[in-house]
Structure formats: C-alpha cells, structure tokens
Amino acid sequence: MPNNEEVLLKVDHLCQYFKMGSSELKAVDDVSFDIKKGEVFGLVGESGCGKTTTGRSIIKIYDITSGDIFFKGIRIGAGVRSYKNKKREAKKEYLENKSKETDPAKLAAMKQEYKAVVSEQNKQIKAAKHDQKKCDKEYQKKRVVEVKEQYLPMIEKASESEKSSIRKEYNNELRKAKKTKLVTQIQMIFQDPIASLDPRMTVREIISEGLIIQGERNKEVINKKVYEMLELVGLVREHASRYPHEFSGGQRQRIGVARSIIMNPELIIADEPVSALDVSIQAQVINLLNDLRKQFGLTIMFIAHDLSVVKYFSDRIGVMYFGKMVELATSEELFKNPLHPYTKSLLSAIPLPDPDYEKQRKRIVYNPLESHDYSVSKPSMHEITPGHLIYCNDEELEKYRTELK
Ligand SMILES: Nc1ncnc2c1ncn2[C@@H]1O[C@H](COP(=O)(O)OP(=O)(O)OP(=O)(O)O)[C@@H](O)[C@H]1O
Ligand SMILES: [Mg+2]
C-alpha cells in the first residue's frame, strides 16, 4: 500500500462518446477516479464496458468529449462538451423567458446574465482547448529551464578538459527536453500482445522506439538500455535481433512490458496484460509487474475483466458497467462489503479451490432493469463510507446504508 497520498492521476467526469451514424455511443460516461502515487488501481468490468477506452483517453489517443484529466497536477486532457451544453441551456432559458417578459429593465438584466454565461463558458472552452493541445509545449519549456539550471553551472565550474564532454551531454539533454512529452510518462501495455507489436520490427527496434522518438541518438546508450530492459523482464540479449513472431504469447507480453518500462514511466496502464495468456504464464507476468512496481516505485492502473486477477494485486478497485463507474473502494472493502448488484455478480463468478464451496456456489446474474428503478430518482456517485463510492439513487443509498450496518 502506498504510504503517501500524492495524487498522480486525476480523472474528473470523463466522457468519451463515439459517433455511430446519427447517434452516439457513450463508451465512457461521466467517470471519475484518482490514482495515488505508488498504488495499483484495478479497473474491472465486462467486455465492452469502456475500460480500454478509459485508458486510451488518459494517454490522449482521443480528444475526449468532456471532463478533465490531470497528471501530476497538470491538465493534460480536457473536453468541451459540458461547456457547450451550458451555453445551449442558457440560450434556451433566455429565449423562453424573453418571450414572457415585458419589463425592459428586466429584459436587459436577463440578456446581460445570458451573455455573462456565454462569455464564461467560452473562456472555459478556450482554456480546455489550450491545455488539450499545448500542455506538452509548456512542459517542454519547463524541462528546458531545468536542464539549463542543471548543466550551465556545471559547465561554468568544469575544467577545460571536462568542458566539451559535459557540453555534449548538455546538448543531448537539451534536445530531449525540447521533445519531451508529459504523456510519455504514462505508458500503456496493450491488451493484445500479438497485434500491439509491429511484426516487421526487431525486438531491439520495438523496445527502443520510444527512446529514439524522445531524441536519444547515442547507439551505445540505446543498446545498453535495451539489454538492461530485456534482462529485467526475464529475456536475454540475444532476443534483441529477433522478430515478434518468434516469441510465445507470454514472451511477447514481456517485450511489451520492456517497451513501456524503458521510457521510465511514472504510471503504467496495463490493459488486461494477462488475459490472452495461459494461467501459469499469467502469474509470471503479474509477478513481473509486481517486482517492477517495487523496484521503480511504479504506479499501475491494472485493467481486467474479472475480479480474481486484480484481487491480490490492487490497492483499490473501480468497477465499471456500461460506461459508468458503479462502485469504487479499497480491495479489502470491496470484497468484504460489496454493495452494487453488479459487483456482487462479479464476485459470485470467482471460483475458489474448495470443492464444497464450489458445489454450492451460485452465480448471481446482474439484470439492471430488475435491480434498479431510476425512472424518478436518478442515480449519481455517493461516498457511503470514507473511500467507498457507490453509484445509486437516494433510495438505494438508504438501503445500502442499512446493509452496511
Ligand atoms: N474507436 C472507437 N470507435 C467507436 N467505438 C468504439 C471505439 N473504441 C471502442 N468503442 C466502443 O466503445 C465500447 C467500449 O469499448 P472498450 O474497448 O473500451 O471496452 P473494454 O471494456 O476495454 O472491453 P474488453 O474487455 O472487451 O477489452 C464498446 O462498445 C466499443 O465497441
Ligand atoms: Mg479492452
């Protein structure tokens, strides 16, 4: 369990909608959570509930529809839909009230109020678009200043003979700083170890690609790092010149892990890194991630579709259902006091190595239409006990409260 409470990633009201002809598919709909430095955050839910889309939104593969994503306190992703909606609602309200009002003074006040809303929302939209596009530019400027502050005094103090080598290093670092991106500190290990590795690239090229994009040119440095990474993930140097098809599924996933670790990331999003693998290999890859986590103080967002995989590995777990986060708690709390019927259904699916228990184990099937009546009272996220969040309406909240007692 992490011993500090520094929030590394904050996802705030994230929405990612996809156009489907004339309608929209709400792949991720108003999801909020944060991940603290050093922790493993598990994200579970059945196929198609939006786990991968959440991960891909965080690493900025999409321009998100709405909401904010903060990494190390800096807004790296921002959508504008909610601001546009506010403008539209304000316009509708203004036009409705305008037709009913006859007092010119009140009319003028209404108009002014409406204009103020529009101007405020326009400001928010501009800021969101700026952060979405320019957050890296600003981060690069900051890194350039840091590199200068680190190297210029060193060059000043160095003897004539040392100067040129330090200057060379300085120029190298400066070039990298100008290319750096905040989002490269978040690396994703992809769901499918076969499709995510380019078959025409050697393992060396695959693992070092990120470093080269980042501006590293020194071949020796690159080779040394590639070998280091290969050994770290339990492969050997000789593997560097081979191609992905020459490896087994578990080995390919290790290559995927090496490719992300070489970037020295602070956050790894591991998208079902083991679901395509044999059970025996699953444990190996999970142990590898666990070791790396301890060694590098990594923070991990671990995506899986069932709870058994994340149970022992995660500090906290978020449960998603159809684009929504329905429950979020520490692993211990979630297994001790599951509240949402969908969480209960996921728990009922976990087999235990106990024949007596298995004979009696009943799978609970979750049927949202049977379980909830949201026709009048609408659901939202509630913190029922500290750190335990549940998506429900007021009536259900009362019911869950009694259940907890
Ligand atoms: N680029 C896209 N364009 C349109 N729809 C998409 C896109 N990516 C995902 N979707 C849809 O969004 C929904 C969520 O998909 P996502 O891949 O996030 O699910 P998942 O929870 O990762 O599922 P799985 O466990 O099967 O990997 C699905 O209905 C999917 O079809
Ligand atoms: Mg997925």
mmCIF file with all atom_site columns, N, CA, C and O in Angstrom, residues 286-309:
data_model
loop_
_atom_site.group_PDB
_atom_site.id
_atom_site.type_symbol
_atom_site.label_atom_id
_atom_site.label_alt_id
_atom_site.label_comp_id
_atom_site.label_asym_id
_atom_site.label_entity_id
_atom_site.label_seq_id
_atom_site.pdbx_PDB_ins_code
_atom_site.Cartn_x
_atom_site.Cartn_y
_atom_site.Cartn_z
_atom_site.occupancy
_atom_site.B_iso_or_equiv
_atom_site.pdbx_formal_charge
_atom_site.auth_seq_id
_atom_site.auth_comp_id
_atom_site.auth_asym_id
_atom_site.auth_atom_id
_atom_site.pdbx_PDB_model_num
ATOM 1  N N  . ILE A 1 286 ? 2.216   -11.210 -13.884 1.00 0.00 ? 286 ILE A N  1
ATOM 2  C CA . ILE A 1 286 ? 1.766   -10.410 -12.740 1.00 0.00 ? 286 ILE A CA 1
ATOM 3  C C  . ILE A 1 286 ? 2.894   -10.243 -11.728 1.00 0.00 ? 286 ILE A C  1
ATOM 4  O O  . ILE A 1 286 ? 3.127   -9.140  -11.217 1.00 0.00 ? 286 ILE A O  1
ATOM 5  N N  . ASN A 1 287 ? 3.640   -11.329 -11.480 1.00 0.00 ? 287 ASN A N  1
ATOM 6  C CA . ASN A 1 287 ? 4.770   -11.219 -10.560 1.00 0.00 ? 287 ASN A CA 1
ATOM 7  C C  . ASN A 1 287 ? 5.813   -10.242 -11.079 1.00 0.00 ? 287 ASN A C  1
ATOM 8  O O  . ASN A 1 287 ? 6.383   -9.474  -10.314 1.00 0.00 ? 287 ASN A O  1
ATOM 9  N N  . LEU A 1 288 ? 6.031   -10.285 -12.398 1.00 0.00 ? 288 LEU A N  1
ATOM 10 C CA . LEU A 1 288 ? 6.988   -9.366  -13.009 1.00 0.00 ? 288 LEU A CA 1
ATOM 11 C C  . LEU A 1 288 ? 6.552   -7.913  -12.762 1.00 0.00 ? 288 LEU A C  1
ATOM 12 O O  . LEU A 1 288 ? 7.345   -7.076  -12.335 1.00 0.00 ? 288 LEU A O  1
ATOM 13 N N  . LEU A 1 289 ? 5.276   -7.634  -13.017 1.00 0.00 ? 289 LEU A N  1
ATOM 14 C CA . LEU A 1 289 ? 4.775   -6.273  -12.806 1.00 0.00 ? 289 LEU A CA 1
ATOM 15 C C  . LEU A 1 289 ? 4.917   -5.875  -11.338 1.00 0.00 ? 289 LEU A C  1
ATOM 16 O O  . LEU A 1 289 ? 5.268   -4.746  -11.016 1.00 0.00 ? 289 LEU A O  1
ATOM 17 N N  . ASN A 1 290 ? 4.641   -6.834  -10.468 1.00 0.00 ? 290 ASN A N  1
ATOM 18 C CA . ASN A 1 290 ? 4.736   -6.564  -9.039  1.00 0.00 ? 290 ASN A CA 1
ATOM 19 C C  . ASN A 1 290 ? 6.172   -6.231  -8.630  1.00 0.00 ? 290 ASN A C  1
ATOM 20 O O  . ASN A 1 290 ? 6.410   -5.304  -7.858  1.00 0.00 ? 290 ASN A O  1
ATOM 21 N N  . ASP A 1 291 ? 7.138   -6.992  -9.199  1.00 0.00 ? 291 ASP A N  1
ATOM 22 C CA . ASP A 1 291 ? 8.552   -6.723  -8.896  1.00 0.00 ? 291 ASP A CA 1
ATOM 23 C C  . ASP A 1 291 ? 8.955   -5.338  -9.393  1.00 0.00 ? 291 ASP A C  1
ATOM 24 O O  . ASP A 1 291 ? 9.621   -4.581  -8.699  1.00 0.00 ? 291 ASP A O  1
ATOM 25 N N  . LEU A 1 292 ? 8.527   -5.030  -10.632 1.00 0.00 ? 292 LEU A N  1
ATOM 26 C CA . LEU A 1 292 ? 8.895   -3.749  -11.223 1.00 0.00 ? 292 LEU A CA 1
ATOM 27 C C  . LEU A 1 292 ? 8.298   -2.596  -10.420 1.00 0.00 ? 292 LEU A C  1
ATOM 28 O O  . LEU A 1 292 ? 8.907   -1.555  -10.239 1.00 0.00 ? 292 LEU A O  1
ATOM 29 N N  . ARG A 1 293 ? 7.109   -2.855  -9.938  1.00 0.00 ? 293 ARG A N  1
ATOM 30 C CA . ARG A 1 293 ? 6.440   -1.837  -9.144  1.00 0.00 ? 293 ARG A CA 1
ATOM 31 C C  . ARG A 1 293 ? 7.263   -1.522  -7.898  1.00 0.00 ? 293 ARG A C  1
ATOM 32 O O  . ARG A 1 293 ? 7.476   -0.368  -7.553  1.00 0.00 ? 293 ARG A O  1
ATOM 33 N N  . LYS A 1 294 ? 7.750   -2.590  -7.255  1.00 0.00 ? 294 LYS A N  1
ATOM 34 C CA . LYS A 1 294 ? 8.546   -2.383  -6.033  1.00 0.00 ? 294 LYS A CA 1
ATOM 35 C C  . LYS A 1 294 ? 9.876   -1.722  -6.376  1.00 0.00 ? 294 LYS A C  1
ATOM 36 O O  . LYS A 1 294 ? 10.313  -0.798  -5.711  1.00 0.00 ? 294 LYS A O  1
ATOM 37 N N  . GLN A 1 295 ? 10.495  -2.200  -7.456  1.00 0.00 ? 295 GLN A N  1
ATOM 38 C CA . GLN A 1 295 ? 11.829  -1.720  -7.817  1.00 0.00 ? 295 GLN A CA 1
ATOM 39 C C  . GLN A 1 295 ? 11.826  -0.248  -8.232  1.00 0.00 ? 295 GLN A C  1
ATOM 40 O O  . GLN A 1 295 ? 12.728  0.496   -7.900  1.00 0.00 ? 295 GLN A O  1
ATOM 41 N N  . PHE A 1 296 ? 10.816  0.142   -9.000  1.00 0.00 ? 296 PHE A N  1
ATOM 42 C CA . PHE A 1 296 ? 10.831  1.508   -9.549  1.00 0.00 ? 296 PHE A CA 1
ATOM 43 C C  . PHE A 1 296 ? 9.793   2.420   -8.922  1.00 0.00 ? 296 PHE A C  1
ATOM 44 O O  . PHE A 1 296 ? 9.600   3.548   -9.361  1.00 0.00 ? 296 PHE A O  1
ATOM 45 N N  . GLY A 1 297 ? 9.093   1.947   -7.929  1.00 0.00 ? 297 GLY A N  1
ATOM 46 C CA . GLY A 1 297 ? 8.052   2.767   -7.314  1.00 0.00 ? 297 GLY A CA 1
ATOM 47 C C  . GLY A 1 297 ? 6.972   3.136   -8.310  1.00 0.00 ? 297 GLY A C  1
ATOM 48 O O  . GLY A 1 297 ? 6.421   4.228   -8.275  1.00 0.00 ? 297 GLY A O  1
ATOM 49 N N  . LEU A 1 298 ? 6.704   2.207   -9.235  1.00 0.00 ? 298 LEU A N  1
ATOM 50 C CA . LEU A 1 298 ? 5.722   2.489   -10.285 1.00 0.00 ? 298 LEU A CA 1
ATOM 51 C C  . LEU A 1 298 ? 4.301   2.581   -9.749  1.00 0.00 ? 298 LEU A C  1
ATOM 52 O O  . LEU A 1 298 ? 3.971   1.957   -8.745  1.00 0.00 ? 298 LEU A O  1
ATOM 53 N N  . THR A 1 299 ? 3.508   3.342   -10.436 1.00 0.00 ? 299 THR A N  1
ATOM 54 C CA . THR A 1 299 ? 2.089   3.382   -10.156 1.00 0.00 ? 299 THR A CA 1
ATOM 55 C C  . THR A 1 299 ? 1.419   2.648   -11.316 1.00 0.00 ? 299 THR A C  1
ATOM 56 O O  . THR A 1 299 ? 1.813   2.834   -12.464 1.00 0.00 ? 299 THR A O  1
ATOM 57 N N  . ILE A 1 300 ? 0.461   1.802   -11.013 1.00 0.00 ? 300 ILE A N  1
ATOM 58 C CA . ILE A 1 300 ? -0.118  0.982   -12.079 1.00 0.00 ? 300 ILE A CA 1
ATOM 59 C C  . ILE A 1 300 ? -1.642  1.076   -12.093 1.00 0.00 ? 300 ILE A C  1
ATOM 60 O O  . ILE A 1 300 ? -2.286  1.000   -11.054 1.00 0.00 ? 300 ILE A O  1
ATOM 61 N N  . MET A 1 301 ? -2.170  1.255   -13.280 1.00 0.00 ? 301 MET A N  1
ATOM 62 C CA . MET A 1 301 ? -3.614  1.092   -13.453 1.00 0.00 ? 301 MET A CA 1
ATOM 63 C C  . MET A 1 301 ? -3.777  -0.242  -14.175 1.00 0.00 ? 301 MET A C  1
ATOM 64 O O  . MET A 1 301 ? -3.297  -0.416  -15.291 1.00 0.00 ? 301 MET A O  1
ATOM 65 N N  . PHE A 1 302 ? -4.423  -1.163  -13.486 1.00 0.00 ? 302 PHE A N  1
ATOM 66 C CA . PHE A 1 302 ? -4.484  -2.524  -13.996 1.00 0.00 ? 302 PHE A CA 1
ATOM 67 C C  . PHE A 1 302 ? -5.902  -2.840  -14.453 1.00 0.00 ? 302 PHE A C  1
ATOM 68 O O  . PHE A 1 302 ? -6.836  -2.842  -13.651 1.00 0.00 ? 302 PHE A O  1
ATOM 69 N N  . ILE A 1 303 ? -6.054  -3.090  -15.739 1.00 0.00 ? 303 ILE A N  1
ATOM 70 C CA . ILE A 1 303 ? -7.388  -3.342  -16.294 1.00 0.00 ? 303 ILE A CA 1
ATOM 71 C C  . ILE A 1 303 ? -7.611  -4.847  -16.430 1.00 0.00 ? 303 ILE A C  1
ATOM 72 O O  . ILE A 1 303 ? -6.732  -5.572  -16.903 1.00 0.00 ? 303 ILE A O  1
ATOM 73 N N  . ALA A 1 304 ? -8.767  -5.308  -15.991 1.00 0.00 ? 304 ALA A N  1
ATOM 74 C CA . ALA A 1 304 ? -9.073  -6.735  -16.123 1.00 0.00 ? 304 ALA A CA 1
ATOM 75 C C  . ALA A 1 304 ? -10.582 -6.895  -16.221 1.00 0.00 ? 304 ALA A C  1
ATOM 76 O O  . ALA A 1 304 ? -11.321 -5.998  -15.827 1.00 0.00 ? 304 ALA A O  1
ATOM 77 N N  . HIS A 1 305 ? -11.051 -8.032  -16.770 1.00 0.00 ? 305 HIS A N  1
ATOM 78 C CA . HIS A 1 305 ? -12.500 -8.134  -16.774 1.00 0.00 ? 305 HIS A CA 1
ATOM 79 C C  . HIS A 1 305 ? -13.076 -8.989  -15.662 1.00 0.00 ? 305 HIS A C  1
ATOM 80 O O  . HIS A 1 305 ? -14.275 -9.042  -15.489 1.00 0.00 ? 305 HIS A O  1
ATOM 81 N N  . ASP A 1 306 ? -12.224 -9.661  -14.908 1.00 0.00 ? 306 ASP A N  1
ATOM 82 C CA . ASP A 1 306 ? -12.799 -10.277 -13.713 1.00 0.00 ? 306 ASP A CA 1
ATOM 83 C C  . ASP A 1 306 ? -11.987 -9.934  -12.484 1.00 0.00 ? 306 ASP A C  1
ATOM 84 O O  . ASP A 1 306 ? -10.837 -9.504  -12.571 1.00 0.00 ? 306 ASP A O  1
ATOM 85 N N  . LEU A 1 307 ? -12.632 -10.113 -11.340 1.00 0.00 ? 307 LEU A N  1
ATOM 86 C CA . LEU A 1 307 ? -12.031 -9.628  -10.107 1.00 0.00 ? 307 LEU A CA 1
ATOM 87 C C  . LEU A 1 307 ? -10.912 -10.512 -9.582  1.00 0.00 ? 307 LEU A C  1
ATOM 88 O O  . LEU A 1 307 ? -10.055 -10.050 -8.834  1.00 0.00 ? 307 LEU A O  1
ATOM 89 N N  . SER A 1 308 ? -10.896 -11.808 -9.997  1.00 0.00 ? 308 SER A N  1
ATOM 90 C CA . SER A 1 308 ? -9.908  -12.699 -9.389  1.00 0.00 ? 308 SER A CA 1
ATOM 91 C C  . SER A 1 308 ? -8.487  -12.246 -9.699  1.00 0.00 ? 308 SER A C  1
ATOM 92 O O  . SER A 1 308 ? -7.593  -12.356 -8.877  1.00 0.00 ? 308 SER A O  1
ATOM 93 N N  . VAL A 1 309 ? -8.271  -11.697 -10.900 1.00 0.00 ? 309 VAL A N  1
ATOM 94 C CA . VAL A 1 309 ? -6.919  -11.291 -11.286 1.00 0.00 ? 309 VAL A CA 1
ATOM 95 C C  . VAL A 1 309 ? -6.448  -10.075 -10.481 1.00 0.00 ? 309 VAL A C  1
ATOM 96 O O  . VAL A 1 309 ? -5.304  -10.001 -10.062 1.00 0.00 ? 309 VAL A O  1
#
